Coordinates of C-alpha atoms and ligand atoms in Angstrom, one line a residue:
G288 CA 81.5 238.5 290.3
G289 CA 85.4 238.3 290.2
A290 CA 88.4 238.8 288.2
V291 CA 89.4 235.5 289.4
P292 CA 89.3 232.6 286.9
E293 CA 87.0 229.7 288.9
A294 CA 89.9 227.4 288.6
Q295 CA 92.2 229.5 290.3
K296 CA 89.9 230.6 293.4
A297 CA 91.5 228.5 296.0
S298 CA 95.3 229.5 294.6
W299 CA 93.9 232.9 295.1
G300 CA 92.3 232.7 298.2
S301 CA 95.5 231.2 300.1
F302 CA 98.1 233.8 298.4
I303 CA 96.2 236.1 300.6
K304 CA 96.4 234.3 303.8
S305 CA 100.0 234.0 302.7
I306 CA 100.5 238.2 302.0
A307 CA 98.6 238.9 305.6
S308 CA 100.8 236.7 307.1
F309 CA 104.1 237.7 305.4
S310 CA 106.1 240.7 305.6
G311 CA 108.8 242.1 303.4
D312 CA 109.7 240.5 300.3
L313 CA 106.3 240.3 298.2
S314 CA 108.3 239.8 295.5
S315 CA 109.6 236.0 296.1
M316 CA 106.1 234.5 297.0
T317 CA 104.5 232.6 294.7
A318 CA 101.2 233.7 293.0
P319 CA 98.7 232.4 290.9
S320 CA 99.3 231.9 287.6
F321 CA 96.5 234.4 286.0
I322 CA 98.5 237.1 287.9
L323 CA 102.0 237.0 286.5
S324 CA 103.5 239.4 284.7
P325 CA 106.1 238.4 282.0
V326 CA 107.8 241.2 282.3
S327 CA 110.9 242.0 285.2
L328 CA 111.3 244.6 287.2
T329 CA 114.4 245.6 286.3
E330 CA 112.2 247.3 283.1
Y331 CA 110.4 249.9 285.1
P332 CA 113.1 252.4 285.0
S333 CA 112.3 253.4 281.8
Y334 CA 108.8 254.6 283.2
W335 CA 111.1 257.6 284.0
G336 CA 112.4 257.9 279.9
E337 CA 108.8 257.8 278.3
H338 CA 108.3 261.4 277.4
P339 CA 111.5 261.8 276.6
E340 CA 110.2 265.6 275.4
L341 CA 109.3 266.2 278.8
F342 CA 112.9 265.0 280.2
A343 CA 115.1 267.1 278.1
A344 CA 112.8 270.1 278.7
C345 CA 114.0 269.8 282.4
A346 CA 117.3 271.9 281.5
Q347 CA 114.8 274.5 279.7
G348 CA 113.1 277.4 281.3
R349 CA 114.6 280.9 281.8
D350 CA 114.7 281.0 285.4
D351 CA 115.0 278.2 288.1
V352 CA 111.2 278.8 288.6
E353 CA 110.6 277.8 285.4
R354 CA 112.9 274.9 284.8
M355 CA 111.2 273.5 287.9
T356 CA 107.8 273.7 286.3
N357 CA 109.6 272.0 283.8
V358 CA 110.9 268.8 286.1
L359 CA 107.6 269.1 287.7
R360 CA 105.6 268.3 284.6
W361 CA 108.2 265.4 283.3
F362 CA 107.3 263.7 287.1
I363 CA 104.1 264.3 286.3
G364 CA 104.2 262.7 283.4
T365 CA 105.6 259.1 284.2
L366 CA 103.1 258.5 286.6
K367 CA 100.4 256.9 284.4
G368 CA 103.2 254.6 283.2
Q369 CA 104.7 253.7 286.4
Y370 CA 101.2 252.7 288.1
T371 CA 99.0 252.4 285.7
S372 CA 100.2 251.1 282.7
R373 CA 100.0 247.2 283.2
N374 CA 96.1 247.3 283.9
T375 CA 96.0 248.9 280.6
S376 CA 98.2 246.6 279.0
M377 CA 97.1 243.2 280.7
G378 CA 93.9 244.0 282.4
S379 CA 95.0 244.7 285.9
E380 CA 98.1 245.6 287.9
K381 CA 100.2 241.9 287.5
K382 CA 103.3 240.4 289.8
P383 CA 106.5 241.0 288.0
L384 CA 109.0 238.7 287.5
N385 CA 111.6 239.0 290.5
P386 CA 115.4 239.9 289.0
I387 CA 118.1 237.8 289.4
L388 CA 121.0 239.3 291.1
G389 CA 123.3 241.0 288.1
E390 CA 120.4 241.7 285.4
L391 CA 120.8 244.4 283.3
F392 CA 118.0 246.2 281.3
I393 CA 119.5 248.5 278.6
G394 CA 117.5 250.6 276.2
S395 CA 117.2 253.4 274.6
W396 CA 114.3 256.2 272.8
P397 CA 116.1 257.4 269.6
E398 CA 115.6 261.4 268.6
Q399 CA 113.0 262.7 267.1
K400 CA 112.0 266.0 267.5
G401 CA 115.5 267.2 268.1
E402 CA 115.3 266.4 272.1
G403 CA 118.4 264.2 271.8
E404 CA 118.7 260.3 272.0
T405 CA 117.8 259.2 275.6
T406 CA 119.5 255.8 277.2
L407 CA 118.5 253.9 280.3
V408 CA 120.5 251.5 281.9
A409 CA 119.2 249.3 285.1
E410 CA 120.9 246.8 287.3
Q411 CA 119.9 244.2 289.4
V412 CA 121.8 245.3 292.3
S413 CA 120.6 243.9 295.4
H414 CA 118.3 240.2 295.0
H415 CA 117.3 239.9 298.5
P416 CA 115.9 242.4 299.3
P417 CA 115.3 243.1 295.6
I418 CA 117.1 246.7 294.9
T419 CA 117.1 247.9 291.3
A420 CA 119.6 250.5 290.1
Y421 CA 119.3 253.0 287.2
H422 CA 120.3 255.6 285.3
I423 CA 118.7 257.5 282.3
S424 CA 120.2 260.4 280.3
N425 CA 120.0 262.6 277.2
E426 CA 123.2 264.1 276.5
K427 CA 122.5 266.6 274.6
A428 CA 120.1 268.0 276.6
G429 CA 122.4 267.7 279.3
V430 CA 119.9 266.0 281.7
S431 CA 120.0 262.8 283.6
L432 CA 118.3 260.8 286.2
E433 CA 119.9 258.5 288.7
G434 CA 118.2 256.5 291.3
H435 CA 117.2 252.7 292.9
S436 CA 113.8 251.4 293.9
A437 CA 113.3 249.4 296.8
Q438 CA 109.8 248.2 298.8
K439 CA 108.6 248.0 302.3
T440 CA 104.9 245.7 302.2
S441 CA 102.6 245.5 304.6
F442 CA 99.3 244.2 304.5
T443 CA 96.4 245.8 306.1
G444 CA 93.5 243.6 305.6
R445 CA 91.8 244.8 302.5
S446 CA 95.0 246.6 300.7
I447 CA 98.7 245.9 300.4
T448 CA 100.7 249.0 301.7
V449 CA 104.1 249.4 299.3
K450 CA 106.3 252.5 301.0
Q451 CA 108.7 253.0 298.4
V452 CA 112.7 252.8 300.0
G453 CA 115.3 255.2 297.6
H454 CA 115.8 258.1 295.8
A455 CA 116.5 259.8 292.7
I456 CA 118.8 262.6 291.3
L457 CA 117.7 264.6 288.3
R458 CA 121.1 266.6 286.7
V459 CA 120.8 269.1 285.2
Q460 CA 123.7 271.2 283.3
R461 CA 123.7 274.9 283.6
K462 CA 123.3 276.8 280.4
D463 CA 125.2 279.6 281.9
A464 CA 128.8 281.0 281.5
Q465 CA 129.9 279.1 284.3
G466 CA 128.0 275.6 283.6
G467 CA 128.1 273.7 286.2
E468 CA 124.9 271.8 287.4
D469 CA 121.1 271.5 289.2
L470 CA 120.4 269.2 291.4
Y471 CA 116.6 267.8 292.0
L472 CA 116.0 265.1 294.8
I473 CA 113.4 263.0 293.7
T474 CA 111.6 261.4 296.7
L475 CA 108.9 258.5 295.5
P476 CA 105.0 258.7 296.7
Q477 CA 103.7 255.6 299.1
L478 CA 101.0 253.5 296.8
S479 CA 98.5 250.9 298.1
I480 CA 97.5 247.9 295.8
E481 CA 93.4 247.8 296.0
G482 CA 91.4 244.9 294.6
I483 CA 93.5 242.2 295.5
L484 CA 90.2 240.6 297.6
W485 CA 88.8 240.6 294.2
G486 CA 91.4 239.8 292.1
A487 CA 91.6 243.5 290.2
P488 CA 94.3 244.6 291.9
Y489 CA 95.4 248.1 290.8
I490 CA 97.4 251.1 292.8
E491 CA 96.2 254.2 294.0
L492 CA 99.2 257.0 295.5
S493 CA 99.1 258.6 298.5
G494 CA 100.6 261.1 301.1
A495 CA 103.2 263.3 299.3
N496 CA 106.4 263.2 297.9
H497 CA 108.8 266.1 296.9
I498 CA 111.1 267.2 294.3
I499 CA 113.9 269.4 296.0
S500 CA 116.7 271.9 294.2
S501 CA 119.9 273.0 294.7
T502 CA 118.4 276.2 293.0
G503 CA 116.4 276.5 296.3
Y504 CA 113.1 275.7 294.8
A505 CA 111.0 272.6 295.7
A506 CA 108.0 271.0 294.7
T507 CA 105.5 269.4 296.9
I508 CA 103.0 266.7 295.0
N509 CA 100.0 265.4 297.4
Y510 CA 97.9 262.5 296.3
T511 CA 94.4 261.5 296.9
G512 CA 92.5 258.7 295.3
K513 CA 88.8 258.3 295.1
G514 CA 86.6 259.4 297.7
Y515 CA 89.0 262.8 299.2
F516 CA 89.0 266.3 298.1
S517 CA 88.3 265.8 294.7
G518 CA 86.3 262.7 295.0
K519 CA 88.4 261.5 291.8
A520 CA 91.0 258.8 291.7
H521 CA 94.5 259.1 290.9
S522 CA 94.0 262.8 292.1
F523 CA 97.4 264.9 293.5
K524 CA 97.7 268.5 293.9
A525 CA 101.3 270.1 293.6
S526 CA 102.8 273.3 294.6
I527 CA 106.1 274.8 294.0
A528 CA 107.7 277.0 296.4
P529 CA 111.4 278.0 297.8
T530 CA 112.4 275.4 299.6
S531 CA 113.5 277.7 302.8
K532 CA 109.2 278.7 303.2
L533 CA 107.8 275.8 301.7
D534 CA 104.1 277.4 302.6
A535 CA 104.8 280.0 300.2
V536 CA 103.4 278.4 297.0
L537 CA 104.5 280.5 293.9
Y538 CA 102.6 278.1 291.5
S539 CA 100.1 275.0 291.5
A540 CA 98.7 272.9 290.0
E541 CA 96.1 269.7 290.8
G542 CA 94.4 266.7 288.5
E543 CA 94.5 263.8 287.9
W544 CA 97.8 262.2 287.1
S545 CA 96.4 259.9 285.0
G546 CA 94.5 262.2 283.1
V547 CA 94.1 266.3 283.1
S548 CA 95.7 268.7 285.2
K549 CA 95.7 272.3 285.4
W550 CA 97.2 275.1 286.6
K551 CA 95.7 276.3 290.0
K552 CA 98.6 279.5 290.5
A553 CA 99.7 279.6 286.8
P554 CA 102.9 281.3 286.4
P555 CA 102.2 284.4 283.8
G556 CA 101.2 283.7 280.3
Q557 CA 100.9 280.0 280.5
D558 CA 98.1 277.4 278.9
S559 CA 95.5 276.4 281.9
V560 CA 96.7 272.9 281.1
F561 CA 99.5 271.8 283.2
W562 CA 99.6 268.4 281.8
D563 CA 97.1 265.9 279.8
A564 CA 98.4 262.3 280.8
N565 CA 96.6 261.3 277.5
N566 CA 99.1 262.3 275.3
D567 CA 101.1 259.3 273.8
R568 CA 104.2 257.6 275.4
R569 CA 107.0 255.8 274.0
E570 CA 108.0 252.5 274.9
V571 CA 111.8 252.0 275.6
Q572 CA 113.6 250.4 272.7
V573 CA 115.7 247.2 272.9
Q574 CA 118.1 245.1 271.1
P575 CA 116.9 242.5 269.3
L576 CA 116.6 239.0 271.4
E577 CA 119.7 237.4 269.6
K578 CA 122.2 240.7 270.1
Q579 CA 121.4 241.2 274.4
G580 CA 124.1 239.5 276.4
K581 CA 123.3 236.6 278.3
M582 CA 122.1 239.0 281.5
E583 CA 120.0 241.1 279.9
S584 CA 116.5 241.2 281.4
R585 CA 114.8 239.4 278.2
K586 CA 117.3 237.1 277.6
V587 CA 117.2 235.5 280.9
W588 CA 113.1 235.3 281.3
E589 CA 112.9 234.4 277.6
K590 CA 111.3 231.1 278.1
T591 CA 109.7 232.1 281.3
A592 CA 107.8 234.9 279.6
E593 CA 106.9 232.9 276.5
G594 CA 105.4 230.2 278.9
I595 CA 103.6 233.1 280.6
R596 CA 102.7 234.7 277.4
S597 CA 100.9 231.7 275.6
G598 CA 99.2 230.2 278.7
N599 CA 102.0 227.6 279.3
Y600 CA 102.2 228.1 283.0
D601 CA 103.9 224.3 283.2
A602 CA 106.7 225.2 281.2
A603 CA 106.7 229.0 282.5
S604 CA 107.3 227.1 286.6
K605 CA 109.9 224.7 285.3
D606 CA 112.3 227.5 283.2
K607 CA 111.2 229.9 286.8
S608 CA 112.7 227.3 289.0
R609 CA 115.8 226.7 286.9
I610 CA 116.6 229.9 287.0
E611 CA 116.0 230.2 290.7
N612 CA 118.2 227.1 291.3
E613 CA 121.0 228.3 289.2
Q614 CA 121.2 231.5 290.6
R615 CA 121.8 229.7 294.3
T616 CA 124.6 227.3 292.6
K617 CA 126.2 230.4 292.0
R618 CA 125.4 232.9 295.0
K619 CA 127.1 229.1 296.8
E620 CA 130.1 228.8 294.8
E621 CA 130.7 232.4 295.2
I622 CA 130.6 231.8 299.1
A623 CA 133.3 228.8 299.0
K624 CA 135.4 230.6 296.4
G625 CA 135.5 234.2 298.3
T626 CA 134.5 236.0 294.9
P627 CA 131.5 237.9 295.8
H628 CA 129.0 239.4 293.1
Q629 CA 130.5 241.8 291.6
L630 CA 128.2 244.7 290.0
E631 CA 128.2 245.7 286.8
M632 CA 127.2 249.2 285.4
F633 CA 126.8 250.7 289.4
V634 CA 128.9 251.4 292.4
H635 CA 127.1 251.2 296.0
V636 CA 127.6 255.1 298.0
P637 CA 127.0 254.1 301.7
E638 CA 125.5 257.1 302.3
D639 CA 124.6 259.9 299.7
Q640 CA 125.6 263.5 300.4
E641 CA 123.5 264.8 298.0
F642 CA 120.9 263.5 299.4
V643 CA 121.6 263.7 302.7
K644 CA 122.2 267.9 301.7
L645 CA 118.8 268.7 299.6
I646 CA 116.4 266.3 302.4
S647 CA 117.3 268.6 305.3
A648 CA 115.1 271.5 304.5
V649 CA 111.7 268.3 304.8
S650 CA 113.8 265.8 307.3
K651 CA 116.6 267.1 309.5
G652 CA 119.2 264.4 309.8
A653 CA 117.7 262.1 307.2
T654 CA 120.3 259.6 305.3
E655 CA 119.8 256.8 303.0
D656 CA 122.5 254.7 300.6
T657 CA 122.5 255.1 296.9
Y658 CA 124.1 253.3 293.4
R659 CA 126.0 255.7 291.5
R660 CA 126.6 254.9 287.5
K661 CA 130.2 253.1 287.0
P662 CA 132.5 256.1 285.2
R663 CA 132.3 255.1 281.4
V664 CA 135.6 255.1 279.3
H665 CA 134.6 256.2 275.7
Ligands
LIG973 C1 109.4 251.2 291.1 C2 106.0 250.4 290.5 C3 106.9 249.6 291.7 C4 108.5 249.6 291.2 C5 106.7 248.2 291.9 C6 105.0 247.0 294.2 C7 105.0 245.9 293.0 C8 106.6 246.3 293.1 C9 107.2 247.5 293.0 C10 106.8 250.6 293.2 C11 108.6 251.8 290.1 O1 108.7 253.0 289.7 C12 107.0 251.9 290.0 C13 105.2 250.7 290.3 C14 104.5 248.7 290.5 C15 104.9 248.6 292.1 C16 104.2 246.5 292.0 C17 103.7 246.6 291.9 C18 103.4 245.3 292.4 O2 102.3 244.8 292.7 C19 104.3 244.9 292.3 C20 104.4 243.7 294.3 C21 105.8 243.4 294.3 C22 103.7 242.6 293.6 O3 104.0 242.1 292.8 C23 102.2 241.9 294.7 C24 101.6 241.0 294.2 C25 100.1 241.1 293.4 C26 99.2 240.6 294.9 C27 99.6 242.2 292.9 C28 99.3 242.2 291.9

């Protein structure tokens, strides 16, 4: 059996072999057509915003602990979209289009029930290695998320291990008299791509990640797949505790991040269900193609994506080569003229002091760079 089309069995086999002998940037590898997605990686930050009501609710709650439970619910609520949505929409995990430097993805979730409008900008801030920066904001709710995403991949023989590089900071405006803002540092879990030998890749999460707040509380999320403590795929256990004493668990929840999860140790007066991932996700809305700028993702990849969608892979691959050649020429010109590429929406920050401060609770001395949204002139 298997999911690889008969005509592509040989090329899938050599693709797997090249993954095995390759370390680093999988996104730049040429893959058989059946595994190609028409969607660029610059679109993936939109998964963070697909439950705008949960995002807005991060600013609600009577106290810091209740707000942490809301932030945790929003975070868990993003996982189904982030890690299983290609399987749902396209039958398996697919290889995203490898963004060009400066590629943009701009979208929004219009207000529906008083939660306010949520807006998104993402930019490919590095091509080699691929790094995507993003900023999602709901001004009415007083909530924003800023982060960047990169990956380190390795092959283990039957699966690909993906270490996520990067972090995000959620900013929540305080509603008390002094104002000010609370920060939540979000680290990212490790993932593995399973099922590749059969040509039916899917993602499983493993290890743990943290949400560490300037309010003095932290959430720890532990992941397991089939064969671990629950025996079920896509499982997690999350706990909330004071950052200074992570084993003094105040509240905990567990279950499937792609399904239903329940409170194990519930805050008083809470429903037993923590989150039900069967709740509808709201896809980000973008401008019609004719109104998009030339660096906007769907405009850049218009013909390539059309080819992939219609099964015209020759046209797709020709157009992809055209884009890659243009990029090479551009980079050479920049070097020749001494005018390096300038980021449009973000600035690179070599050492993120907010990260350094908040991460020290779980990892002393750790440091990371980041990308900050440029101030806008209204
Ligand atoms: C950030 C997410 C990330 C990006 C993708 C590993 C992956 C690129 C990065 C981590 C998002 O918030 C969450 C979801 C899916 C991740 C992708 C899954 C994937 O397969 C790709 C890599 C680069 C490949 O395309 C491998 C090729 C192929 C064998 C898999 C289909």
